C-alpha cells in the first residue's frame, strides 16, 4: 500500500530549523519501536542501568582524562587517576552520610518531647476555631479509637480466643546467604562492575567511537563525528556544571544550618548536593527533611522559620544568578521535556532513573538531531522550535490567534527593524498561505479569514512604525515622499501591501494603503491632495494573470507621469535567481510599462524611494486592418 502523495511545498519554504518542508510524523512502526525499547530497558534494568551509569560517568571523566593526557601522563595512568579521584570522593561522601545518619537515629528519641509540646499547643480549647488544631485533635481521636478497639478485642477473647501459631523452619545456609549476605554484597558487586566498565570505556574511548561510527554512519564520517562530539560535550558539561552548581548550593546550606543550630548540618548539606540532581522535586525534598528536624529539635518556631528562609534565599540566588552564569550552553531540553523525561525514566529504572533522566534524554535529543531514526526525540524533547518563525506565524494566523502572533512579533522587533521582520517572517508567512490557496488546500472562506487575522496583526504593529520614525528622527514634511501601496489580485496581496506600506512609513514616507477593489480611486488623489510620487502593487502569486498586471497600464494612463511599480514577492535569498514563473511575470510587466519590478522588501523600498522619472507607456501595437462587413441591401 503506497502512502498518499504529499503536496509540494513552496519553493524554498521551510517549516523547521532542520530543513525543507517534509512529512515528519510518528508512524506505527516508530511508536512500537519506542514502546518496545522502553519495555526492554525496564525489564532489563539489572543489565542496562549499570551500563548507563558507567557511560555517563565516562562522559563526565573524559575531560579530566584529556587534561591529564595533555600533561604527558600515560593513558592507563591518567584513567586510573581520574577514576580513583572520582570514586574516592563519592566513597568519602557516602561514608560521612552513613556516620551522620547513625547520629540522627540515636538522637531521635530526644526530640519526642518537643514534638509533643508543639502538638499540645495546637490542641484547640473549647469553642476555638483553630483549623490545624482541629485536624490534630481528629487524628488523635482516631488513633485512640483504633487502639481502644484493638485492646477490647484482645480482652474479650479471654482464654477461649484462638491462638495464632507460626511454624518457623530452620533456615539453610544458602537461604541465610540469600536473605542476609546477598543484599549487602549485590550493591558492592554492581558498584565494582560500574568502576571496571568505566575504566575500560575510558581506555578504549577511541576504539568505541570508531565502532559506533562504523555501526551508525560509516558513509557520513563528518556528521557522525559531529554527533559524538556534540553528545559528549553536552552530557559532560551538564554533569560537571550540575555538580559545581550543587556544591555551590550545598555549602551555604550546610554553613547556614550549622549557624541556625539544626543538628547534623553536614548530612543535610550532602543530601542536598545529591538530591539537586533530581529535577524540580529534588530541592523540595532536600528542604523538607531539615525543616522537619528543625521542628522536632527546637522548642519554639524560630529554627523552623530560619531554616525555611535559608533554603528560600539560597534557591533564589542559585536559580537566578548562579545557574544562568555557569550554564554557558543549554542542555537542549525544553522545561516540559525535563518533567516528562523524569516520569518516564522513573518508571523504567526507579529512583536512579529519576536522577539519570536529564542526561539520558540529552543523549536521545542529540541523536535525534543527527540520525533520522531518532528524530522523534529531538522534535518531542528539544528546546529549539520545530517550526520556523514564518511557518509559526502562518499557523497562528490560520487559527485566528493574533494575540500570540503580536506578542512574538513584538519580541522580535526588540532586535530587528520592522522591514527586516516583514521580509523574513511576515511576507514568507503570507507566501505559505498563498501557496496553500493556489493548490486548493485553503478554501475561499479560509483565505478570507487568514487575511482578516493578518490585517489585525499588521494593525497591532502600527506603534512600531511610530517608534522607528522617532528613533530615526524622521518627521513628516511637505517634502516627504508620498507612496501609494495596493494589493494586486487577492486579499492576501492587500495584507502584503500594508506590510510594505508600514516598512516605507517607518523610513519616513507618507503612505496610503488601498485595497485592490478601490485601486482606480487613485485618480481622486489628483484633486484631493498632493500628487503621489509612486504607486506600488503587491503580488504574492509568482505568476499573476495578465489581466491583473494590466492595471499598471490603466493607472499610468489615468495619472500621467506617476511611477508605477510592482513587487512579485519571493522568499529571501531567491531574488538573485528568480524562478521561471517570476521571470515571465517580470517580462510581462516590462512590456506593459511598469517602471520597476522588485522581489524583496529591501529592493521594493529602494526602488520606491528612488528619484526617477516615470517611464512612458510603450506604443500600442498596430492592429491589423478590420475587414469590411457587407451589409445586406435594403429591401425595396
Short mmCIF file of C-alpha atoms in Angstrom, two decimals, residues 44-448:
data_model
loop_
_atom_site.label_atom_id
_atom_site.label_comp_id
_atom_site.label_asym_id
_atom_site.label_seq_id
_atom_site.Cartn_x
_atom_site.Cartn_y
_atom_site.Cartn_z
CA UNK A 44 16.48 -5.45 31.72
CA UNK A 45 17.26 -2.80 34.33
CA UNK A 46 19.81 -5.04 36.06
CA UNK A 47 21.88 -5.02 32.86
CA UNK A 48 21.20 -1.64 31.27
CA UNK A 49 21.19 0.56 34.39
CA UNK A 50 24.84 -0.14 35.34
CA UNK A 51 25.84 0.35 31.70
CA UNK A 52 24.02 3.69 31.57
CA UNK A 53 25.63 4.87 34.82
CA UNK A 54 29.05 3.79 33.58
CA UNK A 55 28.56 5.58 30.26
CA UNK A 56 27.55 8.84 31.91
CA UNK A 57 30.43 8.64 34.39
CA UNK A 58 32.81 8.03 31.49
CA UNK A 59 31.41 11.11 29.71
CA UNK A 60 31.94 13.16 32.86
CA UNK A 61 35.51 11.94 33.40
CA UNK A 62 36.61 12.29 29.77
CA UNK A 63 37.64 15.98 30.14
CA UNK A 64 39.75 15.14 33.21
CA UNK A 65 41.45 12.28 31.37
CA UNK A 66 42.16 14.58 28.42
CA UNK A 67 43.71 17.18 30.74
CA UNK A 68 45.96 14.57 32.34
CA UNK A 69 46.93 13.23 28.92
CA UNK A 70 47.93 16.72 27.77
CA UNK A 71 50.19 16.94 30.82
CA UNK A 72 52.14 13.97 29.48
CA UNK A 73 50.61 11.24 31.66
CA UNK A 74 50.24 7.80 30.04
CA UNK A 75 46.72 6.79 29.11
CA UNK A 76 46.26 3.98 31.61
CA UNK A 77 47.71 6.08 34.43
CA UNK A 78 45.50 9.07 33.51
CA UNK A 79 42.41 6.85 33.51
CA UNK A 80 43.25 5.26 36.84
CA UNK A 81 43.95 8.62 38.46
CA UNK A 82 40.68 10.11 37.19
CA UNK A 83 38.62 7.10 38.28
CA UNK A 84 40.35 6.98 41.68
CA UNK A 85 39.66 10.66 42.33
CA UNK A 86 36.00 10.40 41.31
CA UNK A 87 35.05 7.25 43.19
CA UNK A 88 37.14 8.13 46.24
CA UNK A 89 35.26 11.41 46.55
CA UNK A 90 31.99 9.51 46.19
CA UNK A 91 33.06 7.00 48.83
CA UNK A 92 34.01 9.74 51.28
CA UNK A 93 30.62 11.41 50.77
CA UNK A 94 28.75 8.14 51.38
CA UNK A 95 30.84 7.33 54.46
CA UNK A 96 30.21 10.74 56.01
CA UNK A 97 26.49 10.43 55.26
CA UNK A 98 26.33 6.97 56.87
CA UNK A 99 28.01 8.26 60.03
CA UNK A 100 25.69 11.25 60.19
CA UNK A 101 22.59 9.07 59.69
CA UNK A 102 23.56 6.92 62.66
CA UNK A 103 23.86 10.06 64.82
CA UNK A 104 20.41 11.22 63.69
CA UNK A 105 18.87 7.84 64.59
CA UNK A 106 20.44 7.94 68.05
CA UNK A 107 19.13 11.45 68.77
CA UNK A 108 15.55 10.95 67.54
CA UNK A 109 14.12 9.81 70.91
CA UNK A 110 15.26 13.08 72.48
CA UNK A 111 13.08 15.08 70.08
CA UNK A 112 9.85 13.39 71.21
CA UNK A 113 9.14 15.91 73.97
CA UNK A 114 9.45 18.88 71.61
CA UNK A 115 7.06 17.30 69.11
CA UNK A 116 4.51 16.53 71.86
CA UNK A 117 4.77 20.09 73.19
CA UNK A 118 4.07 21.60 69.77
CA UNK A 119 1.16 19.23 69.15
CA UNK A 120 -0.31 20.08 72.55
CA UNK A 121 -0.03 23.76 71.69
CA UNK A 122 -2.14 23.09 68.60
CA UNK A 123 -4.87 21.31 70.59
CA UNK A 124 -7.84 23.74 70.50
CA UNK A 125 -9.63 24.97 73.55
CA UNK A 126 -13.39 24.65 73.86
CA UNK A 127 -15.05 26.79 71.20
CA UNK A 128 -11.79 27.53 69.34
CA UNK A 129 -11.80 27.76 65.54
CA UNK A 130 -8.16 26.71 65.05
CA UNK A 131 -8.36 24.56 61.89
CA UNK A 132 -4.92 22.99 62.32
CA UNK A 133 -5.72 22.16 65.92
CA UNK A 134 -8.99 20.56 64.89
CA UNK A 135 -7.12 18.32 62.43
CA UNK A 136 -4.63 17.27 65.13
CA UNK A 137 -7.47 16.56 67.56
CA UNK A 138 -9.31 14.49 64.98
CA UNK A 139 -6.22 12.40 64.20
CA UNK A 140 -5.64 11.87 67.94
CA UNK A 141 -9.23 10.68 68.47
CA UNK A 142 -9.00 8.29 65.51
CA UNK A 143 -5.77 6.82 66.91
CA UNK A 144 -7.35 6.43 70.37
CA UNK A 145 -10.45 4.73 68.94
CA UNK A 146 -8.36 2.26 66.94
CA UNK A 147 -6.15 1.49 69.94
CA UNK A 148 -9.21 1.04 72.21
CA UNK A 149 -10.91 -1.29 69.77
CA UNK A 150 -7.85 -3.48 69.48
CA UNK A 151 -7.47 -3.65 73.28
CA UNK A 152 -11.15 -4.53 73.77
CA UNK A 153 -10.94 -7.29 71.19
CA UNK A 154 -7.96 -8.82 72.90
CA UNK A 155 -9.66 -8.67 76.34
CA UNK A 156 -12.92 -10.18 75.11
CA UNK A 157 -11.08 -13.11 73.64
CA UNK A 158 -10.02 -14.44 77.07
CA UNK A 159 -8.69 -17.94 77.36
CA UNK A 160 -11.01 -19.25 74.69
CA UNK A 161 -9.67 -16.97 71.98
CA UNK A 162 -7.82 -18.73 69.18
CA UNK A 163 -4.07 -18.57 69.41
CA UNK A 164 -2.09 -17.82 66.26
CA UNK A 165 0.58 -20.42 65.70
CA UNK A 166 3.51 -19.71 63.38
CA UNK A 167 5.69 -22.52 62.10
CA UNK A 168 9.32 -21.48 61.96
CA UNK A 169 11.53 -23.69 59.85
CA UNK A 170 15.24 -23.95 60.27
CA UNK A 171 16.87 -21.88 57.55
CA UNK A 172 19.56 -23.44 55.49
CA UNK A 173 22.92 -21.78 54.96
CA UNK A 174 22.04 -20.91 51.34
CA UNK A 175 18.75 -19.30 52.45
CA UNK A 176 20.54 -17.28 55.06
CA UNK A 177 23.06 -16.08 52.50
CA UNK A 178 20.23 -15.01 50.19
CA UNK A 179 18.40 -13.12 52.93
CA UNK A 180 21.31 -11.51 54.73
CA UNK A 181 24.55 -11.53 52.79
CA UNK A 182 23.44 -11.10 49.16
CA UNK A 183 21.53 -7.80 49.75
CA UNK A 184 24.77 -6.39 51.14
CA UNK A 185 27.11 -7.84 48.53
CA UNK A 186 24.92 -7.13 45.47
CA UNK A 187 25.29 -3.31 45.54
CA UNK A 188 29.00 -3.68 46.12
CA UNK A 189 29.35 -6.03 43.15
CA UNK A 190 27.33 -3.65 40.96
CA UNK A 191 29.49 -0.71 42.03
CA UNK A 192 32.62 -2.72 41.26
CA UNK A 193 31.32 -3.63 37.81
CA UNK A 194 30.49 0.02 37.11
CA UNK A 195 34.04 1.04 38.06
CA UNK A 196 35.53 -1.64 35.81
CA UNK A 197 33.30 -0.68 32.88
CA UNK A 198 34.18 3.00 33.32
CA UNK A 199 37.90 2.17 33.29
CA UNK A 200 37.65 0.15 30.09
CA UNK A 201 35.39 2.71 28.41
CA UNK A 202 37.96 5.42 29.09
CA UNK A 203 40.84 3.20 27.97
CA UNK A 204 39.11 2.24 24.71
CA UNK A 205 37.34 5.53 24.09
CA UNK A 206 38.69 5.98 20.57
CA UNK A 207 38.05 2.34 19.69
CA UNK A 208 34.45 2.55 20.91
CA UNK A 209 33.95 5.77 18.94
CA UNK A 210 35.23 4.11 15.75
CA UNK A 211 32.96 1.12 16.26
CA UNK A 212 29.96 3.37 16.82
CA UNK A 213 30.78 5.33 13.66
CA UNK A 214 31.07 2.08 11.71
CA UNK A 215 27.75 0.89 13.12
CA UNK A 216 25.68 4.04 12.59
CA UNK A 217 27.26 6.28 10.00
CA UNK A 218 30.34 4.98 8.21
CA UNK A 219 29.22 6.71 5.00
CA UNK A 220 29.00 10.13 6.70
CA UNK A 221 32.02 10.44 8.94
CA UNK A 222 31.71 14.19 9.35
CA UNK A 223 28.09 14.07 10.54
CA UNK A 224 28.64 11.10 12.86
CA UNK A 225 31.77 12.62 14.38
CA UNK A 226 29.93 15.89 14.93
CA UNK A 227 27.13 13.97 16.64
CA UNK A 228 29.52 12.20 19.02
CA UNK A 229 31.33 15.43 19.86
CA UNK A 230 28.02 17.21 20.49
CA UNK A 231 26.64 14.43 22.68
CA UNK A 232 29.86 14.12 24.67
CA UNK A 233 30.25 17.85 25.24
CA UNK A 234 26.60 18.36 26.21
CA UNK A 235 26.48 15.46 28.68
CA UNK A 236 29.90 16.19 30.16
CA UNK A 237 29.21 19.91 30.55
CA UNK A 238 25.79 19.21 32.06
CA UNK A 239 27.14 16.76 34.64
CA UNK A 240 30.18 18.83 35.60
CA UNK A 241 28.31 22.13 35.79
CA UNK A 242 25.48 20.46 37.71
CA UNK A 243 28.00 19.12 40.24
CA UNK A 244 29.53 22.59 40.57
CA UNK A 245 26.11 24.23 41.00
CA UNK A 246 25.10 21.64 43.58
CA UNK A 247 28.30 22.23 45.55
CA UNK A 248 27.73 25.99 45.43
CA UNK A 249 24.18 25.32 46.66
CA UNK A 250 25.09 22.81 49.37
CA UNK A 251 27.95 24.72 51.02
CA UNK A 252 25.87 27.74 52.17
CA UNK A 253 23.07 25.34 53.17
CA UNK A 254 25.45 23.40 55.42
CA UNK A 255 27.01 26.54 56.91
CA UNK A 256 23.60 28.14 57.42
CA UNK A 257 22.14 25.07 59.13
CA UNK A 258 25.19 24.94 61.41
CA UNK A 259 24.74 28.60 62.38
CA UNK A 260 21.00 28.12 62.92
CA UNK A 261 21.65 25.12 65.14
CA UNK A 262 19.96 22.36 63.14
CA UNK A 263 21.52 19.01 64.17
CA UNK A 264 23.81 17.20 61.71
CA UNK A 265 24.20 20.02 59.14
CA UNK A 266 26.85 18.07 57.21
CA UNK A 267 24.37 15.31 56.44
CA UNK A 268 21.75 17.70 55.12
CA UNK A 269 24.29 19.58 53.01
CA UNK A 270 25.48 16.33 51.37
CA UNK A 271 21.90 15.15 50.92
CA UNK A 272 21.05 18.47 49.27
CA UNK A 273 24.02 18.09 46.93
CA UNK A 274 22.74 14.68 45.77
CA UNK A 275 19.02 15.47 45.63
CA UNK A 276 19.52 18.53 43.41
CA UNK A 277 20.31 16.10 40.60
CA UNK A 278 16.60 15.23 40.70
CA UNK A 279 14.83 17.83 38.56
CA UNK A 280 12.32 20.17 40.23
CA UNK A 281 11.32 17.99 43.20
CA UNK A 282 14.86 17.33 44.44
CA UNK A 283 15.34 20.72 46.17
CA UNK A 284 11.89 20.39 47.76
CA UNK A 285 12.75 17.01 49.29
CA UNK A 286 16.15 18.32 50.37
CA UNK A 287 14.48 21.19 52.24
CA UNK A 288 11.67 19.12 53.76
CA UNK A 289 13.87 16.86 55.90
CA UNK A 290 15.88 19.65 57.65
CA UNK A 291 12.63 21.54 58.20
CA UNK A 292 11.12 18.53 59.97
CA UNK A 293 14.25 18.09 62.06
CA UNK A 294 14.20 21.80 62.99
CA UNK A 295 10.57 21.35 64.00
CA UNK A 296 11.50 18.38 66.18
CA UNK A 297 14.71 19.75 67.69
CA UNK A 298 13.58 23.27 68.57
CA UNK A 299 11.17 24.04 71.43
CA UNK A 300 9.90 27.09 69.53
CA UNK A 301 9.37 28.05 65.87
CA UNK A 302 12.43 30.22 65.33
CA UNK A 303 14.62 27.40 63.99
CA UNK A 304 11.93 26.33 61.51
CA UNK A 305 11.46 29.86 60.19
CA UNK A 306 15.20 30.48 59.84
CA UNK A 307 15.66 27.15 58.04
CA UNK A 308 12.84 27.91 55.58
CA UNK A 309 14.29 31.38 54.95
CA UNK A 310 17.76 29.87 54.36
CA UNK A 311 16.54 27.43 51.71
CA UNK A 312 14.40 30.09 50.05
CA UNK A 313 17.22 32.62 49.74
CA UNK A 314 19.80 30.09 48.53
CA UNK A 315 17.36 28.68 45.96
CA UNK A 316 16.54 32.14 44.59
CA UNK A 317 20.20 33.14 44.32
CA UNK A 318 21.20 29.84 42.72
CA UNK A 319 18.34 29.77 40.20
CA UNK A 320 18.55 33.42 39.14
CA UNK A 321 22.26 34.25 39.42
CA UNK A 322 24.50 31.18 39.68
CA UNK A 323 22.90 28.86 37.13
CA UNK A 324 22.45 31.47 34.34
CA UNK A 325 26.14 32.40 34.65
CA UNK A 326 27.54 28.87 34.80
CA UNK A 327 25.37 27.23 32.16
CA UNK A 328 27.20 28.58 29.13
CA UNK A 329 25.29 26.19 26.86
CA UNK A 330 21.84 24.80 27.27
CA UNK A 331 21.16 21.12 27.75
CA UNK A 332 18.95 21.23 24.67
CA UNK A 333 15.76 20.16 26.51
CA UNK A 334 12.56 22.09 26.93
CA UNK A 335 11.27 22.53 30.53
CA UNK A 336 8.24 20.32 29.86
CA UNK A 337 10.52 17.66 28.37
CA UNK A 338 12.52 17.54 31.62
CA UNK A 339 9.36 16.73 33.60
CA UNK A 340 8.12 14.12 31.11
CA UNK A 341 11.56 12.53 30.92
CA UNK A 342 11.70 12.32 34.72
CA UNK A 343 8.37 10.48 34.80
CA UNK A 344 9.33 8.05 32.03
CA UNK A 345 12.81 7.25 33.30
CA UNK A 346 11.48 6.79 36.85
CA UNK A 347 9.10 4.15 35.53
CA UNK A 348 11.93 2.47 33.63
CA UNK A 349 14.65 2.47 36.31
CA UNK A 350 13.08 3.71 39.53
CA UNK A 351 14.85 6.32 41.70
CA UNK A 352 18.09 6.01 39.75
CA UNK A 353 16.16 6.68 36.57
CA UNK A 354 14.91 9.92 38.09
CA UNK A 355 18.49 11.03 38.72
CA UNK A 356 19.67 9.94 35.26
CA UNK A 357 16.62 11.26 33.38
CA UNK A 358 18.08 14.55 32.17
CA UNK A 359 21.47 13.31 30.86
CA UNK A 360 19.88 10.26 29.23
CA UNK A 361 17.29 12.42 27.47
CA UNK A 362 20.04 14.82 26.36
CA UNK A 363 21.73 11.89 24.61
CA UNK A 364 18.48 10.95 22.83
CA UNK A 365 17.91 14.54 21.69
CA UNK A 366 21.44 14.80 20.30
CA UNK A 367 20.97 11.52 18.45
CA UNK A 368 17.71 12.87 17.05
CA UNK A 369 19.44 15.94 15.61
CA UNK A 370 21.83 13.86 13.55
CA UNK A 371 20.18 10.48 12.94
CA UNK A 372 16.78 10.30 11.19
CA UNK A 373 15.86 7.18 13.17
CA UNK A 374 15.89 9.20 16.42
CA UNK A 375 14.43 12.43 15.02
CA UNK A 376 11.24 11.97 17.00
CA UNK A 377 13.13 12.61 20.26
CA UNK A 378 14.52 15.92 19.02
CA UNK A 379 11.04 17.03 17.95
CA UNK A 380 9.36 15.98 21.21
CA UNK A 381 12.01 16.94 23.77
CA UNK A 382 14.30 19.50 22.11
CA UNK A 383 14.24 23.16 23.09
CA UNK A 384 14.68 24.52 19.57
CA UNK A 385 11.49 25.50 17.72
CA UNK A 386 10.37 22.81 15.30
CA UNK A 387 8.57 25.41 13.19
CA UNK A 388 10.37 28.31 11.57
CA UNK A 389 9.20 31.77 12.59
CA UNK A 390 7.23 32.40 9.38
CA UNK A 391 5.61 28.95 9.50
CA UNK A 392 4.62 29.52 13.13
CA UNK A 393 3.11 32.90 12.21
CA UNK A 394 1.15 31.28 9.37
CA UNK A 395 -0.19 28.62 11.74
CA UNK A 396 -1.28 31.27 14.26
CA UNK A 397 -2.99 33.32 11.55
CA UNK A 398 -4.69 30.19 10.28
CA UNK A 399 -6.11 29.55 13.76
CA UNK A 400 -7.00 33.22 14.24
CA UNK A 401 -4.67 33.66 17.22
CA UNK A 402 -3.44 37.19 16.62
CA UNK A 403 -2.61 37.83 20.29
CA UNK A 404 0.25 35.34 20.39
CA UNK A 405 1.38 36.41 16.91
CA UNK A 406 1.63 40.05 18.00
CA UNK A 407 3.44 39.06 21.21
CA UNK A 408 6.09 37.11 19.32
CA UNK A 409 6.42 39.91 16.76
CA UNK A 410 6.96 42.49 19.48
CA UNK A 411 9.66 40.30 21.00
CA UNK A 412 11.37 40.02 17.61
CA UNK A 413 11.11 43.78 16.99
CA UNK A 414 13.19 44.44 20.08
CA UNK A 415 16.20 43.37 17.99
CA UNK A 416 15.01 43.75 14.36
CA UNK A 417 13.59 46.57 12.30
CA UNK A 418 10.04 46.30 11.03
CA UNK A 419 11.15 45.95 7.42
CA UNK A 420 13.54 43.10 8.28
CA UNK A 421 10.85 41.32 10.31
CA UNK A 422 8.35 41.56 7.47
CA UNK A 423 10.93 40.39 4.95
CA UNK A 424 11.96 37.30 6.93
CA UNK A 425 8.72 36.42 8.73
CA UNK A 426 5.64 38.35 7.61
CA UNK A 427 5.88 38.05 3.82
CA UNK A 428 7.07 34.38 3.91
CA UNK A 429 4.06 33.54 6.10
CA UNK A 430 1.73 35.09 3.52
CA UNK A 431 3.57 33.20 0.76
CA UNK A 432 2.81 29.93 2.55
CA UNK A 433 -0.85 30.90 2.74
CA UNK A 434 -0.93 31.93 -0.93
CA UNK A 435 0.69 28.65 -1.98
CA UNK A 436 -1.83 26.61 0.01
CA UNK A 437 -4.66 28.62 -1.53
CA UNK A 438 -3.35 28.18 -5.07
CA UNK A 439 -3.05 24.41 -4.71
CA UNK A 440 -6.55 24.08 -3.25
CA UNK A 441 -5.63 23.34 0.37
CA UNK A 442 -7.31 26.55 1.59
CA UNK A 443 -10.88 27.39 0.73
CA UNK A 444 -12.03 30.88 -0.15
CA UNK A 445 -13.53 31.28 3.32
CA UNK A 446 -10.27 30.23 4.99
CA UNK A 447 -8.27 32.59 2.78
CA UNK A 448 -10.52 35.48 3.77
#
